[in-house]
C-alpha positions as MATLAB code, in Angstrom:
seq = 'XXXXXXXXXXXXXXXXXXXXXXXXXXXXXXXXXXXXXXXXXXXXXXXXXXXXXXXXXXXXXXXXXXXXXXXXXXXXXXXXXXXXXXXXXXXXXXXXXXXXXXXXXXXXXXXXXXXXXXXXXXXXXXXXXXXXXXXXXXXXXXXXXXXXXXXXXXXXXXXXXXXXXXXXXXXXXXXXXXXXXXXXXXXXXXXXXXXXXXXXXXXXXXXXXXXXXXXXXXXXXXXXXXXXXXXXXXXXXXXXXXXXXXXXXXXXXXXXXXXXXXXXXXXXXXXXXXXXXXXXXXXXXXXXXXXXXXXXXXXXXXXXXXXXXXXXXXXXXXXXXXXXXXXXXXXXXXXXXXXXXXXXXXXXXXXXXXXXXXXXXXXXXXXXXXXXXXXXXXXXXXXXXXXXXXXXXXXXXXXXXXXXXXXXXXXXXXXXXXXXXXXXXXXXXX';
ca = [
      13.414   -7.592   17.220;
      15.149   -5.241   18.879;
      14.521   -2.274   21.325;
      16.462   -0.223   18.999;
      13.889   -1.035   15.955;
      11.040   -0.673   18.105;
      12.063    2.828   19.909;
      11.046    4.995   16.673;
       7.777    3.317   16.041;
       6.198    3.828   19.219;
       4.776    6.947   18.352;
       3.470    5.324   15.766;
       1.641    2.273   17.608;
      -0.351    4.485   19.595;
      -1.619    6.290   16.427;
      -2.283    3.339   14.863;
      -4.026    2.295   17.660;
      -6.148    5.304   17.261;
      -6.733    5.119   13.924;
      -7.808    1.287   14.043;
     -10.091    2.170   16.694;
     -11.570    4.918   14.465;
     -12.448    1.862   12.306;
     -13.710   -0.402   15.212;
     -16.065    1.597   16.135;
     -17.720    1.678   12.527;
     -17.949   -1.900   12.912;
     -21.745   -3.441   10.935;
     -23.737   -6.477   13.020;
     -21.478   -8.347   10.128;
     -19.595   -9.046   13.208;
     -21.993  -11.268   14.833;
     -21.526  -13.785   12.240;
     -19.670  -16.871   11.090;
     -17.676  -17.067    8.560;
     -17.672  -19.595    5.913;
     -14.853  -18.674    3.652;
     -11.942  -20.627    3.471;
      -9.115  -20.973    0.642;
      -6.148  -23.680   -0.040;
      -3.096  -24.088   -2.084;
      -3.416  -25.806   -5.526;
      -1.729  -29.003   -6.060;
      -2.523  -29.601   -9.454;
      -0.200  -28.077  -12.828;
      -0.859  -28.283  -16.417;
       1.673  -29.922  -18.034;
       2.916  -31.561  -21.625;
       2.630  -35.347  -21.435;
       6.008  -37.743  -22.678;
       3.435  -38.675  -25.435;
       3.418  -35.684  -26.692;
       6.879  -35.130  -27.265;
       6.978  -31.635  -26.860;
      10.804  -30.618  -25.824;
      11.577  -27.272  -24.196;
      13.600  -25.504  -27.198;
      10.367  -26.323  -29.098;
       8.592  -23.637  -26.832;
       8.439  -20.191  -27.993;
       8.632  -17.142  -26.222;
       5.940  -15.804  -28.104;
       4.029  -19.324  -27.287;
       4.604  -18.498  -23.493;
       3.340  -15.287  -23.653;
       0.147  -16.552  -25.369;
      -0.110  -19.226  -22.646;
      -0.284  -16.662  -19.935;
      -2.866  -15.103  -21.950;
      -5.087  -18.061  -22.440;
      -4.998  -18.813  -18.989;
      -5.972  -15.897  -17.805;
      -8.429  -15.969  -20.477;
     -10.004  -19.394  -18.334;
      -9.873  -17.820  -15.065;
     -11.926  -15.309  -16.191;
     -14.643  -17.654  -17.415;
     -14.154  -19.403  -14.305;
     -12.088  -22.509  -15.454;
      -9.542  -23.850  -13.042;
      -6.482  -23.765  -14.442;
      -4.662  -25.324  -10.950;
      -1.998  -22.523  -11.416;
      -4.532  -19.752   -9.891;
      -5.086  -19.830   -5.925;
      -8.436  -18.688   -6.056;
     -11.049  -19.867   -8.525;
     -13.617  -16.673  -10.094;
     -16.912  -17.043  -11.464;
     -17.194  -15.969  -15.029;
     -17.430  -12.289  -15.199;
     -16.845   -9.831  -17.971;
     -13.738   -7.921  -18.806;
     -12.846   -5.179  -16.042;
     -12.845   -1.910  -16.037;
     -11.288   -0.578  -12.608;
      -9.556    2.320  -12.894;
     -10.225    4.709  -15.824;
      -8.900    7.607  -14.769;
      -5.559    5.887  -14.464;
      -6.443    4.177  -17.989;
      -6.389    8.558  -18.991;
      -3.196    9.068  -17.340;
      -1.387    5.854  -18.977;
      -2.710    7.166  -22.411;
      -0.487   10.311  -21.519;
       2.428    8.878  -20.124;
       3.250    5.786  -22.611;
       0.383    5.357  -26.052;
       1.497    1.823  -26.355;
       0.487    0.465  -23.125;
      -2.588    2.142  -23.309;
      -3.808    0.615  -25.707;
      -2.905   -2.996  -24.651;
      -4.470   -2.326  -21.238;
      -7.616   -1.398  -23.121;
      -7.873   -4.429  -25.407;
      -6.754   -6.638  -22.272;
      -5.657   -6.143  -19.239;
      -5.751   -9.210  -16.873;
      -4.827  -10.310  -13.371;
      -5.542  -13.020  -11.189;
      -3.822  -14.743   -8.265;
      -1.547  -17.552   -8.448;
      -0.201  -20.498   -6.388;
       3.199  -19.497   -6.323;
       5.278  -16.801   -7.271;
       6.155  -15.971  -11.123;
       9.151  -14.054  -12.484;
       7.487  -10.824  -14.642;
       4.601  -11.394  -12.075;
       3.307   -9.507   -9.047;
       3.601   -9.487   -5.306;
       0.918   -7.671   -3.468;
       1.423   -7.013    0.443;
      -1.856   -7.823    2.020;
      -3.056   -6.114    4.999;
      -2.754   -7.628    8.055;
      -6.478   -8.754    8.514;
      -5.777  -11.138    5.827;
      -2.444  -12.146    6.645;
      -3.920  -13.399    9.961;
      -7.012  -15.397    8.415;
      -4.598  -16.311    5.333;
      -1.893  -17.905    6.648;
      -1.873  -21.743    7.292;
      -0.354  -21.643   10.635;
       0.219  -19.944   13.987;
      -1.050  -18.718   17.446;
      -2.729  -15.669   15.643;
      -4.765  -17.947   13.276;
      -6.289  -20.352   15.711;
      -7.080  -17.553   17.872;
      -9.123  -15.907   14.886;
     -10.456  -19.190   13.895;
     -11.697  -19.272   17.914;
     -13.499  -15.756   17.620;
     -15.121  -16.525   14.441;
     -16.892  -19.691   15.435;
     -18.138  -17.920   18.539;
     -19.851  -15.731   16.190;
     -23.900  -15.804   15.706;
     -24.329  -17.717   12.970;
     -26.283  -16.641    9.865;
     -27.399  -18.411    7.041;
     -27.258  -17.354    3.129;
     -25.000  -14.460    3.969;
     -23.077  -12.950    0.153;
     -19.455  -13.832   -0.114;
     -18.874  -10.036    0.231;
     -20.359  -10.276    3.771;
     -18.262  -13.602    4.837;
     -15.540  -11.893    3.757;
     -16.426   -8.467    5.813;
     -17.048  -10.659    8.695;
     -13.344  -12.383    8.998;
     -12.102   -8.968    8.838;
     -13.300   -7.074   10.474;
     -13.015  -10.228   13.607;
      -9.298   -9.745   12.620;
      -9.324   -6.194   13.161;
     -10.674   -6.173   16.488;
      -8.125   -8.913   17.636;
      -5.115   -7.398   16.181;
      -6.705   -3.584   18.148;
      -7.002   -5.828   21.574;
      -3.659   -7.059   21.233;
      -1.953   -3.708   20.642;
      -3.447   -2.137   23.308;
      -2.810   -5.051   25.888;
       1.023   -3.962   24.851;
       0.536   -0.573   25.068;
      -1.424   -0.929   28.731;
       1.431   -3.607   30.020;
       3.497   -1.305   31.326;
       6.111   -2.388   29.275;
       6.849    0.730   27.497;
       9.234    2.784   29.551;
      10.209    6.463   28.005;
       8.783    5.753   25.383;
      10.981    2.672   24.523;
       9.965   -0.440   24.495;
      11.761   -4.002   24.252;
       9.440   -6.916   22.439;
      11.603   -9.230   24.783;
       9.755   -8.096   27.519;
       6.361   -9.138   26.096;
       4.960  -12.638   25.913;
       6.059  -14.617   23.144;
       2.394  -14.099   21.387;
       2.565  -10.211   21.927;
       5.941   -9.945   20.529;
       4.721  -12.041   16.894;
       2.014   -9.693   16.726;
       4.019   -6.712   16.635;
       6.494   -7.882   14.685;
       3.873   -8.639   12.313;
       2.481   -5.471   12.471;
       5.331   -3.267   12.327;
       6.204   -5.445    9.326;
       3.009   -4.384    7.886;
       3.542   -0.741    8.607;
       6.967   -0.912    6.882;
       5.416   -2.909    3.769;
       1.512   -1.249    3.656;
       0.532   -1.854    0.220;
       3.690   -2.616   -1.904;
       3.156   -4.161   -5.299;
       6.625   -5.674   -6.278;
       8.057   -7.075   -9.913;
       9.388  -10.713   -9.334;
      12.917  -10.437  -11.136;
      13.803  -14.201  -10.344;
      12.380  -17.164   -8.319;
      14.439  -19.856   -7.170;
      12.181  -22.051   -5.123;
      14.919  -25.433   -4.456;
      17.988  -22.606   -3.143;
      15.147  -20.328   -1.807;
      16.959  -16.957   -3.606;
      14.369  -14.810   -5.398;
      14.494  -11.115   -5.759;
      12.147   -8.435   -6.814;
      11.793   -4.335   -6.509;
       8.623   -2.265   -5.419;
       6.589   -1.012   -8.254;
       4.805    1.685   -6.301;
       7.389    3.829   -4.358;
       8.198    6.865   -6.634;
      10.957    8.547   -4.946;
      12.022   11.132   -7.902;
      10.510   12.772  -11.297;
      14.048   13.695  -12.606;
      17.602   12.991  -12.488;
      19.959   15.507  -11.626;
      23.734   15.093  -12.527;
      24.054   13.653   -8.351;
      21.442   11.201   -9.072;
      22.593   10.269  -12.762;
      25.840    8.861  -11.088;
      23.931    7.262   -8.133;
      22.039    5.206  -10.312;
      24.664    4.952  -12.994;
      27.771    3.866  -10.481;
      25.831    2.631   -7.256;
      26.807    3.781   -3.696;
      29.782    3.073   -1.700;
      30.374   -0.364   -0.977;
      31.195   -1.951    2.515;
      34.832   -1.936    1.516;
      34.457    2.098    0.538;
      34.795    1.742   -3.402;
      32.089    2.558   -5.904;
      30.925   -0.334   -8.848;
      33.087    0.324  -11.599;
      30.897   -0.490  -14.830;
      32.113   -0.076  -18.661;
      29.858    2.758  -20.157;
      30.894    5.325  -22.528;
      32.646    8.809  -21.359;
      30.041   10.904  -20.876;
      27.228    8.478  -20.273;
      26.178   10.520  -16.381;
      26.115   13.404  -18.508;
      23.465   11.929  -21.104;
      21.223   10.261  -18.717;
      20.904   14.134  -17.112;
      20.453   15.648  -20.193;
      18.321   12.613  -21.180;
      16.002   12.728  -17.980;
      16.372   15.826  -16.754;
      13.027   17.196  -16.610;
      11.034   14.002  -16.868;
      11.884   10.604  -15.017;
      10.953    7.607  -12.836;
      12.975    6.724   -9.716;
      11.630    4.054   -7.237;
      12.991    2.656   -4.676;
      13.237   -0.643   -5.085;
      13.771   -2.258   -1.667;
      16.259   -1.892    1.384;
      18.910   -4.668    0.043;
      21.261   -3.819   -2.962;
      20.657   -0.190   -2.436;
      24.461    0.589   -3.108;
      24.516   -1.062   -6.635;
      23.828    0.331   -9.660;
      19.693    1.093  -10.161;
      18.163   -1.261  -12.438;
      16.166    0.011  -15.529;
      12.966   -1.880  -16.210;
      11.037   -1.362  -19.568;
       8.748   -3.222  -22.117;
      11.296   -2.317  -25.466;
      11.959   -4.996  -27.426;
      15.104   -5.439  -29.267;
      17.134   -2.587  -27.141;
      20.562   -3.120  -27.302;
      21.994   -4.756  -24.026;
      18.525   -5.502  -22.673;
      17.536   -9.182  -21.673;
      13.561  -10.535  -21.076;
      12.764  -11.356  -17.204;
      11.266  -14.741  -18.374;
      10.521  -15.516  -21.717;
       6.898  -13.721  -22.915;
       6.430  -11.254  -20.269;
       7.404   -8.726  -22.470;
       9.295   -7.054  -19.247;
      12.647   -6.123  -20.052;
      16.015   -5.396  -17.847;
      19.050   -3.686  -18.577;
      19.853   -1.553  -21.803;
      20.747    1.393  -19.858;
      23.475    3.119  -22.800;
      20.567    2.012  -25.671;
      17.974    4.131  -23.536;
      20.385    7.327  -23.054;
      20.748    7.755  -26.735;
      17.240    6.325  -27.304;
      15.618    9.058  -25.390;
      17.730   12.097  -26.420;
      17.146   10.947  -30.559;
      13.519   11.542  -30.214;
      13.008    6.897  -30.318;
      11.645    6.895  -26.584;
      10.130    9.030  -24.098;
      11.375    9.061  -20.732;
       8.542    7.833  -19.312;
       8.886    4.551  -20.979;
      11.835    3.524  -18.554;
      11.709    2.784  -14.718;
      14.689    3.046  -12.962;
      14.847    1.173   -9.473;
      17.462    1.630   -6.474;
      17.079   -1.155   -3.972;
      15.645   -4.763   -4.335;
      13.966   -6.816   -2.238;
      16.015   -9.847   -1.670;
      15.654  -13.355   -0.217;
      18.681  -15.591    0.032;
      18.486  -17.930    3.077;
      22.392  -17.723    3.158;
      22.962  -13.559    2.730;
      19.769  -12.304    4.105;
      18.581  -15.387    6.858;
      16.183  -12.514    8.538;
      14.224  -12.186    5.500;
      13.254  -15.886    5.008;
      12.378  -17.279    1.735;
       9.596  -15.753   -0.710;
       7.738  -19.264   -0.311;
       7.424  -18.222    3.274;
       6.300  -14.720    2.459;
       3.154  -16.345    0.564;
       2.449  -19.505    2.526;
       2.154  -17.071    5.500;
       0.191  -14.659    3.512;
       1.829  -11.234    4.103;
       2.428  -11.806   -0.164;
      -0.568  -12.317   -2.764;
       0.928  -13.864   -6.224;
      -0.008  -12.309   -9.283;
      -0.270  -12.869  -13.133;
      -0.593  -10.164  -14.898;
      -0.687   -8.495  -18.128;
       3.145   -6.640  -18.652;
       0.437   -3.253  -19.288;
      -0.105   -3.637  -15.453;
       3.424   -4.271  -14.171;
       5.367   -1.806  -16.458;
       2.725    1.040  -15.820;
       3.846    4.271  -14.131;
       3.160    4.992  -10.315;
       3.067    8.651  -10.834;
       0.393   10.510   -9.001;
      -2.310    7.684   -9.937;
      -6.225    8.361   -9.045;
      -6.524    5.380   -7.913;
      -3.463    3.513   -6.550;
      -1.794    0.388   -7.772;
      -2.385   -1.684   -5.470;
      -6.375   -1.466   -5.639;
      -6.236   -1.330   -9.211;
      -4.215   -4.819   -9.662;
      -6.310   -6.588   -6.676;
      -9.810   -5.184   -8.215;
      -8.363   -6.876  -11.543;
      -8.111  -10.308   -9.731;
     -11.974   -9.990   -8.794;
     -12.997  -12.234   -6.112;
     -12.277  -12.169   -2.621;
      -8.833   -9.633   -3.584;
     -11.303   -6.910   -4.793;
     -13.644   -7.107   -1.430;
     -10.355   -6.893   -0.044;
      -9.521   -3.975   -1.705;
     -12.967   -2.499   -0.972;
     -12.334   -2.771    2.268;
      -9.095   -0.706    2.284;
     -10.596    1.647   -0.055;
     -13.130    2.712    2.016;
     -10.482    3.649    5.062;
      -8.550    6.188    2.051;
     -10.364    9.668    3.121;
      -6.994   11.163    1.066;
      -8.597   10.063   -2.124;
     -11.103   11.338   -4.758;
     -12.032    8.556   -7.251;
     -14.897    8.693   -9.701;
];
């Protein structure tokens, strides 16, 4: 880390530090306790025996589709599965957000009505393509994570706690959390009383080799609060995955300037723009197409000079290609959508386009790690999901994304969310 990276943000450490105080001080005698909770990685898989005889080509895309659906179908009823990280007791189908249920009815018919008949989510082991990444805060990341200074040290506070018997899972969980809270606020303002910060610059390779992984990690957090990404691919052996944020609308419309941006991509390192075979006229048509109604996100930091990518849930559309077979998720298509849209076949709305990606490739991007290290440290929550969730539109929602998919999972992820919730003054939910 740099003192370069860290000059901009120290403004915002000592508002943060503020703000988490703010929180401290509503703190319940939850604190006193001991908690009980813990959570580990599955080991176990369904899979086809040789007796069976069941060859890959033999698999359906349709059958993989249903098998997602079945087994989120068992994690609801509270049948391990050994693909989910977190087992649920039986509960009944979810309703979590209907206000943003109204708003999908709006925006796209079809996806409203599969979210009413069934829309699922629960966490997973590992990370699926067409599935979800969801950033968790940093209170969870710390009691998470399998390893590191940060997690023995909570593990120390906690079992100096007051212990307490029968206390509700909601409480065990309130009690690691908030324990984490109060660490992370002691921390921060040890580095903001060391004296290290000199006109308002500071350099982490001043601080102790503790204080400077705490602020990493939490300016990390700052820069990721509350992204829900798309897996696009997962290659755990080479460790090169990629995905895009689902949840950072950055335009309503396309212009004839942003048409080409996300038609052609930005310059390139060696000053030339992509060069892509598309009809004459095609910038044109996606202006005239999306003009007054669109979806830009930005996708991530990496790739943002290529061409946008154009996520949807279209069958059949000419030049478009699956994520993974039965997600129902679809890439590419981008001439098929222009004329699609402009003949009256498809509303805007039922496109994304994305600029950016988040990218891990140990060889191009070593900084960023691998996504396997993302989750086993727990800054990333995998999620299964039904493709009504991860194609839905982040446009002005009642009730954000990210509370909406983690309330879905149930469990410890929706006390989680709870928790959040409850420091949101900005919103109004019913």
């Amino acid at each position: 880390m740099t003192a370069c990276r860290v000059r901009s943000s120290c403004k915002v450490l000592l508002l943060a530090l503020a703000f988490i105080a703010s929180d401290i001080n509503g703190l319940s005698t939850l604190s006193r306790h001991k908690s009980a909770v813990t959570t580990t990685r599955p080991t176990t898989r369904l899979y086809a025996s040789s007796d069976d005889e069941i060859e890959d080509d033999d698999i359906s895309d349709v059958d993989l589709g249903d098998w997602r659906k079945f087994r989120a179908s068992l994690i609801n009823n509270g049948i391990s599965t050994g693909d989910e990280e977190i087992k649920t007791e039986k509960r009944q189908k979810p309703r979590v957000a209907e206000q943003n249920e109204q708003l999908l009815e709006e925006q796209n018919a079809i996806l409203a009505e599969e979210y009413r008949s069934g829309a699922w989510a629960h966490t997973t082991g590992e990370p699926e393509v067409g599935g979800l990444l969801c950033r968790m805060p940093l209170e969870a990341e710390l009691f998470y994570g399998e390893t590191g200074y940060w997690k023995e040290q909570l593990m120390e506070m906690l079992q100096k706690t007051k212990k307490e018997e029968n206390l509700s899972e909601d409480a065990k969980i309130a009690l690691w959390y908030q324990t984490a809270e109060k660490m992370v606020l002691q921390e921060l303002l040890e580095i903001n009383n060391s004296g290290k910060i000199k006109n308002g610059i500071l350099n982490p390779n001043d601080l102790e080799k503790k204080s400077q992984i705490m602020l990493e990690k939490y300016m990390h957090y700052k820069d990721t609060w509350q992204e829900v990404c798309l897996v696009l691919s997962h290659e755990p052996e080479s460790g090169n995955s990629e995905a895009v944020v689902i949840n950072r609308p950055i335009s309503k419309s396309i212009n004839r300037q942003l048409a080409k941006l996300l038609v052609e991509g930005g310059d390139s390192n060696d000053g030339k723009t992509v060069a892509f075979d598309f009809d004459f006229g095609l910038i044109d048509k996606m202006a005239l197409a999306f003009g007054e109604e669109a979806a830009v996100y930005m996708g991530g930091v990496e790739k943002q000079s290529d061409p946008a990518l154009l996520i949807h849930g279209i069958a059949g559309l000419d030049g478009a290609e699956e994520l993974s077979p039965g997600t129902g998720i679809f890439k590419g298509g981008l001439q098929a959508a222009v004329d699609g849209v402009i003949n009256g076949l498809y509303k805007p709305l039922d496109f994304r386009f994305f600029v950016g990606r988040k990218v891990y490739a140990p060889k191009a991007y070593p900084e960023n790690g691998t996504l396997l290290q993302k989750v086993d440290d727990a800054s990333y929550k995998p999620v299964a999901c039904a493709r009504s969730v991860a194609l839905k539109q982040c446009l002005g929602l009642p009730k954000p994304l990210w509370h909406e998919v983690l309330e879905l999972c149930g469990g410890e992820m929706k006390s989680v969310s709870s928790i959040e919730l409850k420091k949101r003054a900005d919103l109004e939910i019913n």
